[in-house]
CSV table of C-alpha atoms in Angstrom, one decimal:
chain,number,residue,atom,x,y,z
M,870,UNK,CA,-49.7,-226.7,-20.4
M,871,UNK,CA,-49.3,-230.4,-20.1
M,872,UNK,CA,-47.0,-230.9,-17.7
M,873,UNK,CA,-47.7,-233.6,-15.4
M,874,UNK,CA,-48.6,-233.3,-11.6
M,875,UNK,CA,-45.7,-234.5,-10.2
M,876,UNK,CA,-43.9,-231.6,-11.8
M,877,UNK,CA,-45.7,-229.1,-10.1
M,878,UNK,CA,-45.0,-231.2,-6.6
M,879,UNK,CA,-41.6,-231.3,-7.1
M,880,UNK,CA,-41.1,-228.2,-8.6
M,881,UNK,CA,-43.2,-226.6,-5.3
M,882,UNK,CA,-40.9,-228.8,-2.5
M,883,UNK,CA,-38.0,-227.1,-4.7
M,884,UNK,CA,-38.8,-223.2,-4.6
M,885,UNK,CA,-40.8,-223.8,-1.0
M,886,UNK,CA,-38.0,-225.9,1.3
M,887,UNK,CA,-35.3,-224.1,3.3
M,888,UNK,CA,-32.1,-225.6,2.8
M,889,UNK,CA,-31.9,-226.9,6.1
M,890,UNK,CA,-35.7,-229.0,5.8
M,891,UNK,CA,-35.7,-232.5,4.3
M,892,UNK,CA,-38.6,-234.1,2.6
M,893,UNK,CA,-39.1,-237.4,1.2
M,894,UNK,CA,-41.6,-237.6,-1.7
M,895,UNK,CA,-43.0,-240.9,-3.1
M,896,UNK,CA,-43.5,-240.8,-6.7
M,897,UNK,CA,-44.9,-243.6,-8.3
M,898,UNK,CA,-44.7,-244.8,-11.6
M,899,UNK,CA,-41.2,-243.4,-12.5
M,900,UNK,CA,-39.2,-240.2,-13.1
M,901,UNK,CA,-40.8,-236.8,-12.0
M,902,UNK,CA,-39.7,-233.4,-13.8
M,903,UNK,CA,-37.7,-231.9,-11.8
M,904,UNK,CA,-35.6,-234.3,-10.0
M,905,UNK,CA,-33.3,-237.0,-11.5
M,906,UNK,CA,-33.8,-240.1,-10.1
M,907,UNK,CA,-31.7,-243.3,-10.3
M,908,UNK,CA,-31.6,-245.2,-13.9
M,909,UNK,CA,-34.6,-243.9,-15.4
M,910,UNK,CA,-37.8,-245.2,-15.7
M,911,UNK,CA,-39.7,-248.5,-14.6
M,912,UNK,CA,-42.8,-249.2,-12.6
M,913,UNK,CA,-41.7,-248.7,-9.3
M,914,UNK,CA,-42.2,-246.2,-7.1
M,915,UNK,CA,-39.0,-243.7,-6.4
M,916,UNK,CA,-38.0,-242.0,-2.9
M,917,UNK,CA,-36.6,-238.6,-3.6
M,918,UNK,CA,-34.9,-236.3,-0.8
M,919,UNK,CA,-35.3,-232.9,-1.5
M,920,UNK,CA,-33.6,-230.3,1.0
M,921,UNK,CA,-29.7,-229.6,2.8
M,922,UNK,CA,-26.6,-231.2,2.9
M,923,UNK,CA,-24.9,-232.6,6.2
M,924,UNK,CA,-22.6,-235.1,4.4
M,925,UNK,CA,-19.0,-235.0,2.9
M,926,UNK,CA,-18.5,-233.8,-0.4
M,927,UNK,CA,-18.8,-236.0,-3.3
M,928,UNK,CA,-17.2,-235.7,-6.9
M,929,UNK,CA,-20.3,-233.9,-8.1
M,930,UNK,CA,-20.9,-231.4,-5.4
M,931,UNK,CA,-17.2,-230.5,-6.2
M,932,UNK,CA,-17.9,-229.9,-9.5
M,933,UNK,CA,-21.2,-228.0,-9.0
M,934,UNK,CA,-18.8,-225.7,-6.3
M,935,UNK,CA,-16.8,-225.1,-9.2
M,936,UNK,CA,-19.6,-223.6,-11.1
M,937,UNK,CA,-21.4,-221.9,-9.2
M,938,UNK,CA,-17.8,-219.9,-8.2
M,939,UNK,CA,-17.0,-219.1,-11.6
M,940,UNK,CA,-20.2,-218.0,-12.1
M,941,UNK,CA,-20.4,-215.6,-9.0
M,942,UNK,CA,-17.0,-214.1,-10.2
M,943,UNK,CA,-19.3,-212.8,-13.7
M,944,UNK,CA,-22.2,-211.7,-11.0
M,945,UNK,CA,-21.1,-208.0,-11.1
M,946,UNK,CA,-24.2,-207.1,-9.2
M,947,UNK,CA,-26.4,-208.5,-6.5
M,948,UNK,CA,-28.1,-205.6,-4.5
M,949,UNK,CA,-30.4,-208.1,-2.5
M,950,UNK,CA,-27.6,-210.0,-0.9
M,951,UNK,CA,-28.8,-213.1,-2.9
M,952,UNK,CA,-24.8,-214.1,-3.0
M,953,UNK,CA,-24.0,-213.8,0.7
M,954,UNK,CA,-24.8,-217.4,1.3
M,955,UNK,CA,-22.8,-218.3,-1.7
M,956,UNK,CA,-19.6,-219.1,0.5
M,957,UNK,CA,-17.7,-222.2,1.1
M,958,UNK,CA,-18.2,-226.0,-0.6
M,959,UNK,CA,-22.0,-226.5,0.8
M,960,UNK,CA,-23.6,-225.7,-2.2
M,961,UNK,CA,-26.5,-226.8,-0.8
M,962,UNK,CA,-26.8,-224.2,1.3
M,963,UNK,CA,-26.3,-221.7,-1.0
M,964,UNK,CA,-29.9,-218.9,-1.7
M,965,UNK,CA,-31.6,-219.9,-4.9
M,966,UNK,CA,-30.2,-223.5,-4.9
M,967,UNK,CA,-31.9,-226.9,-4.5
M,968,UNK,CA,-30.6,-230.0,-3.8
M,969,UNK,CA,-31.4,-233.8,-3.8
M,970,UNK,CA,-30.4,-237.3,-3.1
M,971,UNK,CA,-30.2,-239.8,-6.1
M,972,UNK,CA,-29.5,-243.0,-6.2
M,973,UNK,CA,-26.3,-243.9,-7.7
M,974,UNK,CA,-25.9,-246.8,-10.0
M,975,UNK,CA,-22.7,-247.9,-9.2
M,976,UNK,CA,-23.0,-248.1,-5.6
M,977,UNK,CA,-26.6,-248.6,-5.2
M,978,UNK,CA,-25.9,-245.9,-2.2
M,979,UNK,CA,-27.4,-242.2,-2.2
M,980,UNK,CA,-25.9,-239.0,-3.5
M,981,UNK,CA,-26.1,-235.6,-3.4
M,982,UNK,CA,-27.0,-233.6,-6.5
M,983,UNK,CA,-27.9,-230.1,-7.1
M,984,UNK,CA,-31.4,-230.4,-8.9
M,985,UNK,CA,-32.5,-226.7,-9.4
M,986,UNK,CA,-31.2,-223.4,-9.4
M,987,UNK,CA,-34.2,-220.7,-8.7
M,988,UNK,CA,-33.3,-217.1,-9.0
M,989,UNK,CA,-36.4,-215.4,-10.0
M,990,UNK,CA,-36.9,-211.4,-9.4
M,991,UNK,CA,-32.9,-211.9,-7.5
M,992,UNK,CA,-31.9,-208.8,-9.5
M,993,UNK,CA,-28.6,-210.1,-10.4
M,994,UNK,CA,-26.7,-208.6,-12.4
M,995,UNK,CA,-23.9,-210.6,-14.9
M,996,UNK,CA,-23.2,-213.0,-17.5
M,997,UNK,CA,-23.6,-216.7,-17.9
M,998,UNK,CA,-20.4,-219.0,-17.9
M,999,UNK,CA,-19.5,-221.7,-19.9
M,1000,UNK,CA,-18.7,-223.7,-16.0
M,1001,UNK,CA,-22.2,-223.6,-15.5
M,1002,UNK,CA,-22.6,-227.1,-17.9
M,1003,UNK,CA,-20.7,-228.6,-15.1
M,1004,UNK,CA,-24.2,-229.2,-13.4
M,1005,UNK,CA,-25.3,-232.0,-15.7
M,1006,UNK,CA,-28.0,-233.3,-13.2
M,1007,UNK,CA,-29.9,-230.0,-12.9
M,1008,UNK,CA,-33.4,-230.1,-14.4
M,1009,UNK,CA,-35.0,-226.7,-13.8
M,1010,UNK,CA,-32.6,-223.5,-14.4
M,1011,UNK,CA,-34.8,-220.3,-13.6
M,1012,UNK,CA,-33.8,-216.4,-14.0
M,1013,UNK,CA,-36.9,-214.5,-14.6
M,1014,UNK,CA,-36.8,-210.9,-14.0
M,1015,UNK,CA,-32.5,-209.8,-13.6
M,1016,UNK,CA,-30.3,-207.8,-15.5
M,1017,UNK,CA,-28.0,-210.6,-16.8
M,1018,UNK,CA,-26.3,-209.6,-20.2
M,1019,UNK,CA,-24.9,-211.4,-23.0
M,1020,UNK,CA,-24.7,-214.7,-24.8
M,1021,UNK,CA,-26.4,-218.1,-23.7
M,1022,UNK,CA,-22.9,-220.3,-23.5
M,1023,UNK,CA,-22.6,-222.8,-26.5
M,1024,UNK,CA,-21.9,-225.3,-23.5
M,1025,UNK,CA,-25.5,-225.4,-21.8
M,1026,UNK,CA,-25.9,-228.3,-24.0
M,1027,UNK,CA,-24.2,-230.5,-22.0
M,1028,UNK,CA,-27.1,-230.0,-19.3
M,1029,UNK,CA,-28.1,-233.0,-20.4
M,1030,UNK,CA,-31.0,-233.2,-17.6
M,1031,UNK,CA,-32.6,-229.7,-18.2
M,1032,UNK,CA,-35.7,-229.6,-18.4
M,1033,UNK,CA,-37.1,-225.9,-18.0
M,1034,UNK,CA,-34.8,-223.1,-18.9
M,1035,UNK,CA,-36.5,-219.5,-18.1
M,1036,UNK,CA,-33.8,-216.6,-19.3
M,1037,UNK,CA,-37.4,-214.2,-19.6
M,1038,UNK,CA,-36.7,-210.9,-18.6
M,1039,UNK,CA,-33.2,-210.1,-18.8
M,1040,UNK,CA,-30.7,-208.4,-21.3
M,1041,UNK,CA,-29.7,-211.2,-23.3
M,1042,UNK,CA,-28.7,-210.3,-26.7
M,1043,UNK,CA,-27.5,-212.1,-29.8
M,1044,UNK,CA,-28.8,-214.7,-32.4
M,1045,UNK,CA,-31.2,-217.6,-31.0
M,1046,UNK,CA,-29.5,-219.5,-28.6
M,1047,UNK,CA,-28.9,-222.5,-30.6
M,1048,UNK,CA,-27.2,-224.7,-27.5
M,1049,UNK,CA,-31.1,-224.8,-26.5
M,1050,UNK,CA,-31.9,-226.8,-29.5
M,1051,UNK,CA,-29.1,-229.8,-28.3
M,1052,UNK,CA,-30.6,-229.8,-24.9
M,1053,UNK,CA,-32.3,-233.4,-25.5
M,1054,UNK,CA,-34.7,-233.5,-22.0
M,1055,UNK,CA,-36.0,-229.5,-22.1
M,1056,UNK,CA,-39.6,-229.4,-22.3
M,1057,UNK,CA,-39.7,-225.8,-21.5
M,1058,UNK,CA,-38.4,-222.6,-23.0
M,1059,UNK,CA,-38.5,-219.1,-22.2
M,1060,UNK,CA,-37.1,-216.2,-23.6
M,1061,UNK,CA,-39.2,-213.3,-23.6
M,1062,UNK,CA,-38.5,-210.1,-23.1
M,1063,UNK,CA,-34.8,-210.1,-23.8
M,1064,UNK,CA,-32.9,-208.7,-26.9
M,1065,UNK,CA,-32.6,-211.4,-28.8
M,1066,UNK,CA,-32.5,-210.4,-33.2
M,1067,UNK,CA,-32.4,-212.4,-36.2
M,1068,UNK,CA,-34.4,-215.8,-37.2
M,1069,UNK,CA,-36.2,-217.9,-36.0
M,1070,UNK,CA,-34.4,-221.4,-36.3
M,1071,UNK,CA,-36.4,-223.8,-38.1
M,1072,UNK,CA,-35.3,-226.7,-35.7
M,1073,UNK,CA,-36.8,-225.1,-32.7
M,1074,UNK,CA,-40.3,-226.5,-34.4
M,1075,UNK,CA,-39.0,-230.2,-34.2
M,1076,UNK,CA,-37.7,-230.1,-30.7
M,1077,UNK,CA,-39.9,-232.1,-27.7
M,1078,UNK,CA,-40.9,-228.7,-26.3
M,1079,UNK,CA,-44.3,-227.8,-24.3
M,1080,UNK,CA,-43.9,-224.5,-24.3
M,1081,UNK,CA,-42.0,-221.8,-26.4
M,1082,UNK,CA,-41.8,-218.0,-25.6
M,1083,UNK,CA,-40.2,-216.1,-27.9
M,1084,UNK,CA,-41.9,-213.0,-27.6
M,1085,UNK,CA,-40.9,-209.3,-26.9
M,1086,UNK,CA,-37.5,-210.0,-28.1
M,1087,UNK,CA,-36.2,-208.3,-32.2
M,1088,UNK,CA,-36.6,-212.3,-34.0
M,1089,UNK,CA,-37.1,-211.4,-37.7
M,1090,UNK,CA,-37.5,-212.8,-40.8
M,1091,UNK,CA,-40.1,-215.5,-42.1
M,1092,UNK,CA,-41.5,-218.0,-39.6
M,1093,UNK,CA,-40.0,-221.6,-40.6
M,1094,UNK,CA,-42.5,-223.4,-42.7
M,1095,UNK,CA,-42.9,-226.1,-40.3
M,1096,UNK,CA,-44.0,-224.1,-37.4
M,1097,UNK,CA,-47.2,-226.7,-37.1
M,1098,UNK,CA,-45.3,-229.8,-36.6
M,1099,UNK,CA,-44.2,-228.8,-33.0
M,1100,UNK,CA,-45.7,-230.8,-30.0
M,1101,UNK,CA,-46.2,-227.4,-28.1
M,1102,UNK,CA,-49.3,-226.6,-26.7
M,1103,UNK,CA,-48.1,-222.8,-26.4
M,1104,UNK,CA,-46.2,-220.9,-28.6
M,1105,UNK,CA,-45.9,-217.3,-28.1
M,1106,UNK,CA,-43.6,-214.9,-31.0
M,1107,UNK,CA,-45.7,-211.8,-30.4
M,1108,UNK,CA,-44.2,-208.2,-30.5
M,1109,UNK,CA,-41.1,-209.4,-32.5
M,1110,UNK,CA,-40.2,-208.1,-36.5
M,1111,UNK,CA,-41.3,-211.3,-38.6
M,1112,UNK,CA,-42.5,-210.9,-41.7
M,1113,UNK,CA,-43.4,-212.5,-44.7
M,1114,UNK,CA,-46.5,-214.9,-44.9
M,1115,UNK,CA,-47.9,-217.6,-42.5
M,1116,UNK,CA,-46.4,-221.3,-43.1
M,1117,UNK,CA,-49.0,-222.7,-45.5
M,1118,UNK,CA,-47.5,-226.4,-45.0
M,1119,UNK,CA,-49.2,-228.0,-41.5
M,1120,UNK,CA,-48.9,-231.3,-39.8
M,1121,UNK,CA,-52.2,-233.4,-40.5
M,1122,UNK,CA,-51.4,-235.0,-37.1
M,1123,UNK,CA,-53.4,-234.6,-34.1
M,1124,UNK,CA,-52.0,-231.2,-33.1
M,1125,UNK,CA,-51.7,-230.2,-29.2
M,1126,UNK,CA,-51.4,-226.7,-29.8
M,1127,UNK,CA,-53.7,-224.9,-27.3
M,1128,UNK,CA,-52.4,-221.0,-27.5
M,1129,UNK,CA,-50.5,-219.2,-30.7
M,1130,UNK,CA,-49.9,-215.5,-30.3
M,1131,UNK,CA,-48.5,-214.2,-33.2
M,1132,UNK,CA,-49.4,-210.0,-32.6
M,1133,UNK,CA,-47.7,-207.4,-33.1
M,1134,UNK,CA,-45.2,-208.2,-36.0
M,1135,UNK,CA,-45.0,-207.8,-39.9
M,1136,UNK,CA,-46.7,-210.9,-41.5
M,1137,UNK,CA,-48.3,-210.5,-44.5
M,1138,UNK,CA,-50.8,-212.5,-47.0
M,1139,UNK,CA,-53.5,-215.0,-46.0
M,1140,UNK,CA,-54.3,-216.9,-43.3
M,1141,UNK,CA,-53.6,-220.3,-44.5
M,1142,UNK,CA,-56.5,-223.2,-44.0
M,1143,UNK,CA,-53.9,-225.9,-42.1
M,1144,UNK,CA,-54.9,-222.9,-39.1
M,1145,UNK,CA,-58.1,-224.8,-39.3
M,1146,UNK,CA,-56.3,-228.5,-38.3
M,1147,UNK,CA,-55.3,-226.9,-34.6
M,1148,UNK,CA,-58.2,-229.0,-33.6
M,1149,UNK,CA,-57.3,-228.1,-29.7
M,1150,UNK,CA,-56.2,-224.2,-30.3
M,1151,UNK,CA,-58.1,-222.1,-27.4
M,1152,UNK,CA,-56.4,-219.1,-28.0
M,1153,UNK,CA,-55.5,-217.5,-31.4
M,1154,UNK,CA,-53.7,-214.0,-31.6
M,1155,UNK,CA,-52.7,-213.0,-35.3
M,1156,UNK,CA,-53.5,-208.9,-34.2
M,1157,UNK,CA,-51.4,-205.9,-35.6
M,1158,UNK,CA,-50.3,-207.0,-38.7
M,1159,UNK,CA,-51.1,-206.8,-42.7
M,1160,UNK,CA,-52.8,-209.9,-43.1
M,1161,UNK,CA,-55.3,-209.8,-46.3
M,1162,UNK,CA,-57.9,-211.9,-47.8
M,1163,UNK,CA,-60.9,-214.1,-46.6
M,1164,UNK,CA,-60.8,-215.9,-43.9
M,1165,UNK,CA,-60.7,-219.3,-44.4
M,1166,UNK,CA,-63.7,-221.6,-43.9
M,1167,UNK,CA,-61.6,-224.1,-41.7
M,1168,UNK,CA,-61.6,-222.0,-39.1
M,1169,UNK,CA,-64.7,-223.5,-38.1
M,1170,UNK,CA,-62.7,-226.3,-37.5
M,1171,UNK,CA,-61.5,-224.9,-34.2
M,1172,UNK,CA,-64.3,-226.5,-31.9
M,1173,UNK,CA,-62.3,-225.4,-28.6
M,1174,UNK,CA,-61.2,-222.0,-29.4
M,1175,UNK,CA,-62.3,-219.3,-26.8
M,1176,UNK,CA,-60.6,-216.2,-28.1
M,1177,UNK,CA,-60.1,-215.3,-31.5
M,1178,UNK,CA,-58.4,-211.9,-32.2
M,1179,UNK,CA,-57.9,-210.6,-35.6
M,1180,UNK,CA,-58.2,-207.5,-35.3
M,1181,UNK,CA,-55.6,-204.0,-37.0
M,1182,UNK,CA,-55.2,-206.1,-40.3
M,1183,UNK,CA,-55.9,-205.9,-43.9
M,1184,UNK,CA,-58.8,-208.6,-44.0
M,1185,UNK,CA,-61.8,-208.6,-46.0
M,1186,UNK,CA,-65.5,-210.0,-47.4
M,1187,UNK,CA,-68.1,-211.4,-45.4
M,1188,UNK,CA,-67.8,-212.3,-41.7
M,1189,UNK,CA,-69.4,-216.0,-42.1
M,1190,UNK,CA,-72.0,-217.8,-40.0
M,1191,UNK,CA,-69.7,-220.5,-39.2
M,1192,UNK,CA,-67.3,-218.5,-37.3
M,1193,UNK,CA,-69.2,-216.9,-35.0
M,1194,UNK,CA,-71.0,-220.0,-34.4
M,1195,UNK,CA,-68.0,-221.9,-32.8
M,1196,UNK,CA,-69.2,-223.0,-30.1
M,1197,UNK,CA,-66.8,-222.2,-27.4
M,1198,UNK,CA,-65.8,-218.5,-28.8
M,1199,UNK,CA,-66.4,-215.9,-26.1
M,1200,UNK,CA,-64.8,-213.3,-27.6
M,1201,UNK,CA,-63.9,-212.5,-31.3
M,1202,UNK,CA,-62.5,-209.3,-32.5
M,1203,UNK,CA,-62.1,-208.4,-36.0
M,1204,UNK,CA,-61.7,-204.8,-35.6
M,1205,UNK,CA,-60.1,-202.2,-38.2
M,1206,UNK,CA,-59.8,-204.6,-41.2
M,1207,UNK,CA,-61.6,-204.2,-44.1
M,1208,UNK,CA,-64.9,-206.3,-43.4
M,1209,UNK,CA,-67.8,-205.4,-46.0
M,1210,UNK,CA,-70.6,-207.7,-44.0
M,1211,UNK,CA,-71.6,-209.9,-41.1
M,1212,UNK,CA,-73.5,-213.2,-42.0
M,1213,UNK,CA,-77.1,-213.9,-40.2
M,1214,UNK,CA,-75.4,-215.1,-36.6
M,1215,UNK,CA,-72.6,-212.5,-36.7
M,1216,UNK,CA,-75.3,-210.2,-36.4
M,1217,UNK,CA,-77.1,-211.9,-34.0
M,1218,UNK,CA,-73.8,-212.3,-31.9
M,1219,UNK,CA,-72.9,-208.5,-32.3
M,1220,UNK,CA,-76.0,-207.1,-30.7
M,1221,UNK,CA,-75.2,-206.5,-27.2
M,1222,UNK,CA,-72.1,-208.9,-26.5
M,1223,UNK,CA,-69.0,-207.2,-25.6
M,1224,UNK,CA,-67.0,-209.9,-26.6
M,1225,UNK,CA,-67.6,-209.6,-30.4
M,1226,UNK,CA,-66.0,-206.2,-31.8
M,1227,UNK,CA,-66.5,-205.5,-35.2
M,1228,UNK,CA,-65.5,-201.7,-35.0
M,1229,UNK,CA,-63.3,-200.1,-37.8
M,1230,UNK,CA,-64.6,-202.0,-41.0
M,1231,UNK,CA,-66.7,-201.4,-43.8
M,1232,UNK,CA,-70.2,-202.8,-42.8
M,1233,UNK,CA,-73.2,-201.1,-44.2
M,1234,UNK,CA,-75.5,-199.4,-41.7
M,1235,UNK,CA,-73.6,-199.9,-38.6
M,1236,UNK,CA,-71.9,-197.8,-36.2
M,1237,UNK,CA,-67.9,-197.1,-35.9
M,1238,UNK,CA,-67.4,-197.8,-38.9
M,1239,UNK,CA,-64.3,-196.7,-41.4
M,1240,UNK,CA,-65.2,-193.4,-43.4
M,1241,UNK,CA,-66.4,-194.6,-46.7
M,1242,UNK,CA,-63.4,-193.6,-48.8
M,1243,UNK,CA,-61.4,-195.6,-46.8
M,1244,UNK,CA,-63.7,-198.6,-48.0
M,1245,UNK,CA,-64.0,-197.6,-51.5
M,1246,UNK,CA,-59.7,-198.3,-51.6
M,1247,UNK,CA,-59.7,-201.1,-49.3
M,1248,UNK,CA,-56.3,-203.8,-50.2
M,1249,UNK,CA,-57.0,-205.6,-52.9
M,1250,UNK,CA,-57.2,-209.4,-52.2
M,1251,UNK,CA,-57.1,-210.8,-56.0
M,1252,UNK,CA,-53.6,-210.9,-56.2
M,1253,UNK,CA,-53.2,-213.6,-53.7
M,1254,UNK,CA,-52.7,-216.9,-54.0
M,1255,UNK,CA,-54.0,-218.5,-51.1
M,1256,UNK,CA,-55.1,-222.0,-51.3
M,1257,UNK,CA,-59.0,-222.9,-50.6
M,1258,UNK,CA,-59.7,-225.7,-48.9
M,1259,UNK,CA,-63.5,-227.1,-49.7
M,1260,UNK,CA,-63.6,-228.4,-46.2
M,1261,UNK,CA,-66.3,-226.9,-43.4
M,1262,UNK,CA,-66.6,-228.0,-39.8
M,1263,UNK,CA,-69.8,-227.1,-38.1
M,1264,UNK,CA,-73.4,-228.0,-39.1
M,1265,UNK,CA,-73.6,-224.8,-41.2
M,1266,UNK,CA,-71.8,-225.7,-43.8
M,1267,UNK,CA,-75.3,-226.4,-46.1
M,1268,UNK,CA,-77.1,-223.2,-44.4
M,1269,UNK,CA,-78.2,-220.7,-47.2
M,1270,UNK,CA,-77.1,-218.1,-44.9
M,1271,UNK,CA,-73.4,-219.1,-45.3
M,1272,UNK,CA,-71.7,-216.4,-47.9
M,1273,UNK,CA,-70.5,-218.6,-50.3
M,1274,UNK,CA,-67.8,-216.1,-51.3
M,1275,UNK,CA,-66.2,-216.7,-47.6
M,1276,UNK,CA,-64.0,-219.1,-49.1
M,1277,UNK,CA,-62.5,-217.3,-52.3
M,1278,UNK,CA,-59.5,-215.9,-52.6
């Protein structure tokens, strides 16, 4: 991911410190993820105190007290004693909170602010309140691995400073959370392995985010056609209930993209060439699901990919040269499709590397292979439209030992 360094600095002093240790970190060059610091940017460097509270109470420490009571009073279980701390109007002292001094604008004078609240693997269980959006200044929220229940409140988008929200691992249910899309400084989103149901909003694509994890959750419906214009350089919607065919509409824009798992849901058709314009993809995951068709010749567009995994669909035709000749690829399965051949280096690359599998098709003369009445049946790609793209990456694209009917429907 692409978060800068002073993130992961801040972000350690946060889940690291004991309330009652203060630091001060020098970050240079402006605001660091994590902490909110004065007026915003400029070229200066910032001091940033990370650790207890020994001074009176201020307006927003009253505030954040208020919050974080109404949300104990929907904690309904806490069999680690996380809460025991949770007493009295130092919030600062309280288990799984972070705090830090800002400057304030008015006064020019320091402040105390909560700037994180980590409860990961707490084993809480409860609900969110709609209180919680009194803590404006917070920029991480994390609550991997509880039991909390319910709805994402419609007021978290007033956390205007929010950065990285992390509800993975929990029992939330209902639509998308749409108060995520209104949070303008989040960077960071995870939602996995809840019970989330129903589409995918098409906004989510268009929001400043890093990182999206969608996965393990009941999302169905068609993926929104403009999946490739987000920034993200993850985005993972794997074992989930979409359906429908891949977004055939891509950004020609430099794409950041490194990792797309889509496995393990109910797409259908082609794979579209714009796959191809993910010039920095590493990692592509399209396994267990009823894609057809040739693959498209733009794949060998992806000069960085390292795994490519394909395998458990409907595909079909030649395996070409200019696929297993990407340079980076260390491991490419195309099992149990419908494959009828492997090109001159697909064969090359299948003898004796373990990170080609080519099991389960229909290839002439080689071992675990599908019966050959499954192959005389195999799904019919005609009836497809999928758009061809006479564009080839690589230095193969004139080699006679291309299959030339790679790149028809």
């Amino acid at each position: 991911m692409n978060f800068p360094i002073v993130t992961c600095l801040v972000f350690f002093l946060l889940t690291n410190t004991p309330a009652t240790e203060s630091f001060v970190v020098d970050i240079n060059g402006g605001i660091g993820i994590g902490v909110t610091i004065g007026g915003g940017g400029g070229g200066g460097g910032a001091s940033v105190w990370i650790g207890g509270n020994n001074g009176p109470q201020t307006p927003r420490l009253n505030r954040a007290y208020t919050a974080l009571q109404a949300w104990k009073s929907a904690i309904t279980s806490d069999p680690l004693g996380i809460l025991r701390s949770w007493v009295g109007p130092n919030v600062c002292s309280y288990k799984g909170v972070f705090c830090a001094q800002v400057e304030d604008e008015s006064t020019s004078s320091l402040v105390d602010i909560i700037a994180g609240i980590d409860l990961n693997h707490a084993n809480l269980a409860g609900t969110l309140v709609t209180e919680l959006s009194f803590l404006t200044e917070i920029t991480l929220f994390h609550l991997n691995s509880n039991r909390f229940s319910g709805t994402v409140p419609e007021s978290f988008k007033e956390m205007s400073s929010l950065q990285e929200l992390d509800l993975s691992n929990n029992m939330f249910s209902g639509p998308f959370p749409i108060a995520t899309l209104y949070i303008p400084n989040l960077v960071y989103l995870d939602l996995r392995f809840n019970d989330f149901h129903g589409p995918i909003p098409e906004d989510l694509f268009n929001k400043k985010l890093d990182a999206i994890f969608l996965n393990n959750n009941h999302f169905e419906g068609e993926l929104p056609q403009n999946l490739g214009n987000s920034p993200a350089s993850v985005i993972n919607l794997a074992n989930n209930k979409l359906s429908g065919n891949l977004p055939t509409g891509f950004s020609l824009l430099g794409s950041t993209l490194r990792e797309i798992l889509l496995l393990n849901n109910q797409l259908t058709g082609c794979i579209p060439e714009g796959f191809g314009l993910f010039s920095e993809m590493q990692v592509l995951d399209m396994s267990f699901n009823s894609l057809m068709g040739h693959l498209p010749d733009t794949l060998s567009c992806l000069n960085e990919i390292q795994i490519m995994n394909l395998g458990h669909n409907r595909l079909s035709g030649v395996l070409p040269d200019l696929i297993c000749s990407l340079k980076n690829l260390v491991n490419l399965t195309v099992s149990f499709n419908f494959f009828s051949g492997l090109s001159q280096e697909c064969s090359r690359q299948s003898l004796g590397n373990l990170g080609f599998d080519f099991t389960g098709n229909c290839i002439p003369g080689r071992d675990m292979q599908r019966p050959r009445p499954e192959c005389s049946v195999f799904p019919a790609a005609g009836s497809l439209n999928c758009l061809r793209i006479p564009l080839v990456c690589g230095t193969l694209a004139d080699s006679p030992d291309t299959d030339p009917s790679s790149s028809s429907p």
